[in-house]
XYZ file of C-alpha atoms in Angstrom:
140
model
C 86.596 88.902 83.743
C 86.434 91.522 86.370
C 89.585 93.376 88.461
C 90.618 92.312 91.245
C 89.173 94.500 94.057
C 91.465 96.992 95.174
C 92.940 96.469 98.724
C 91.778 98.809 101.897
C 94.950 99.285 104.376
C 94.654 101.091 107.218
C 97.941 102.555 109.221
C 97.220 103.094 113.103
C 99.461 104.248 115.913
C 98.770 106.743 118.756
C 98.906 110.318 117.734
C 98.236 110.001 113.789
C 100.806 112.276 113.818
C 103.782 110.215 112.935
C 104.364 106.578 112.046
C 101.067 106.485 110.001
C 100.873 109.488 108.156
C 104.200 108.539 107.182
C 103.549 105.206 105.979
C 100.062 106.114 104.354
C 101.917 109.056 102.386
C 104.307 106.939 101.180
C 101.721 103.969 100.578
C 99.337 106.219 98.416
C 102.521 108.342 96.406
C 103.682 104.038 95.900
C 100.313 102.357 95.097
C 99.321 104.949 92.912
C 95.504 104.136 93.074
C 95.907 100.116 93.538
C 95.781 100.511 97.112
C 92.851 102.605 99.507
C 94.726 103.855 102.315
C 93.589 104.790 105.640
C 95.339 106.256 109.060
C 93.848 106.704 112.548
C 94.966 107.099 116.037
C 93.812 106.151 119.217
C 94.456 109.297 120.683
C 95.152 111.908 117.941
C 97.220 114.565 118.286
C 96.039 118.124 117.148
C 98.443 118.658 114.080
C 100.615 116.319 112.237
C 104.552 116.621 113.495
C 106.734 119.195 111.428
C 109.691 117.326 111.350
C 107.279 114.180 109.736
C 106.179 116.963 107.041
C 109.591 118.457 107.040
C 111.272 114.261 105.860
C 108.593 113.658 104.140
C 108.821 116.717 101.850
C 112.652 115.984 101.463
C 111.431 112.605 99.005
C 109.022 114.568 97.378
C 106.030 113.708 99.095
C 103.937 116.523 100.336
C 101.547 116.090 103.159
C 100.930 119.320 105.386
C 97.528 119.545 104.509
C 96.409 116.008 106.048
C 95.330 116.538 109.902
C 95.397 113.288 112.484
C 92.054 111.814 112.437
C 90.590 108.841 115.335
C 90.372 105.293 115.051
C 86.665 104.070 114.690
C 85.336 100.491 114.574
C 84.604 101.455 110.697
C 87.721 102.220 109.640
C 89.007 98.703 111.107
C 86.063 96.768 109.710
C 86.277 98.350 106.419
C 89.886 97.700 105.908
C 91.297 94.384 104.566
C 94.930 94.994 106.071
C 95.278 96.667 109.861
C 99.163 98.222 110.282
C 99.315 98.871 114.132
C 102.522 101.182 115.259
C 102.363 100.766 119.152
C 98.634 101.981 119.320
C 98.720 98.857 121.930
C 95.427 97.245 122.439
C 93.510 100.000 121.272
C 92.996 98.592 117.904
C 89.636 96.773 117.923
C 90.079 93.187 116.312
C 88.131 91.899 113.760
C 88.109 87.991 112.301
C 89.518 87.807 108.955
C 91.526 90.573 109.412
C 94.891 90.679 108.500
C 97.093 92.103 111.552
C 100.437 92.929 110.774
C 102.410 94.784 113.755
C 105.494 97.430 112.405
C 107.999 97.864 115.078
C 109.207 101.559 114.614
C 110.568 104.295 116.596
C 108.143 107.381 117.212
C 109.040 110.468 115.852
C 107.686 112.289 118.458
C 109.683 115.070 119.950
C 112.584 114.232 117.584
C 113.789 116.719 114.767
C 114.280 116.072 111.183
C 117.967 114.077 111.896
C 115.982 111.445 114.147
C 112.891 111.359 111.507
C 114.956 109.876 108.641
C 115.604 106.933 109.498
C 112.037 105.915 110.563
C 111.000 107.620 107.203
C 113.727 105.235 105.370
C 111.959 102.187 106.791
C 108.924 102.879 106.894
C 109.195 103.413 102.557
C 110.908 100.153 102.751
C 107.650 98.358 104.761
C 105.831 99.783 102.151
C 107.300 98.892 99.212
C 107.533 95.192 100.743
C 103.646 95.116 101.296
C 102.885 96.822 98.071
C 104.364 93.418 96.843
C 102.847 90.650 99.005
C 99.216 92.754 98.301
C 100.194 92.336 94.556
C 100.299 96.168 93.785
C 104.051 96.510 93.470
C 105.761 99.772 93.889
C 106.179 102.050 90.849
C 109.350 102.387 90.030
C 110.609 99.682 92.079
């Protein structure tokens, strides 16, 4: 009997400097090789925020060496789960897809104060999908 395939979820929102580096960090330190992660934007920014890499590095999760990178079709088509964070209709659609919509604030222009409590939900959205994807959270 063969594993089950190992799920493909890709985080989007505008920049690729906030909201979905955030939640891919904290997907890949989570899923600890169950899950492939993915993050685009629609219109990336040139570095990822500091205050992002700042909260992030606070829960032990390091991430100022990943740069924003741009949606493509690919990255949508290849992934089995699409997590838009008010990229709007830029997200190209896909049948089969599973769309799932997180309702955060953007980090953008805040400091490291305003970032924790995005950070703090966004681990929580994680950890809940980590479940309904079957890959629960170590240590949770």
């Amino acid at each position: 009997m063969s594993a089950a395939p190992i799920p493909t979820v890709l985080f989007v929102c505008v920049h690729n400097a906030g909201r979905s580096q955030m939640a891919a960090a904290f997907l890949t330190h989570l899923g600890r090789g169950r899950v492939q992660v993915r993050s685009a934007g629609s219109a990336p920014a040139d570095a990822v925020n500091p205050a992002v890499v700042e909260a992030l590095k606070e829960v032990g999760i390091d991430i100022s060496a990943e740069t924003p990178k741009v949606l493509t079709v690919d990255a949508v088509r290849e992934s089995d789960v699409v997590i838009t964070m008010g990229c709007g209709d830029a997200c190209p659609y896909f049948p089969g897809k599973r769309y799932l919509d997180w309702q955060l604030d953007d980090p953008a222009g805040q400091g490291v104060a305003a970032v924790r409590p995005i950070r703090d939900r966004i681990e929580q959205l994680v950890r809940k999908l980590l479940g309904e994807l079957g890959a629960g959270a170590a240590g949770s």
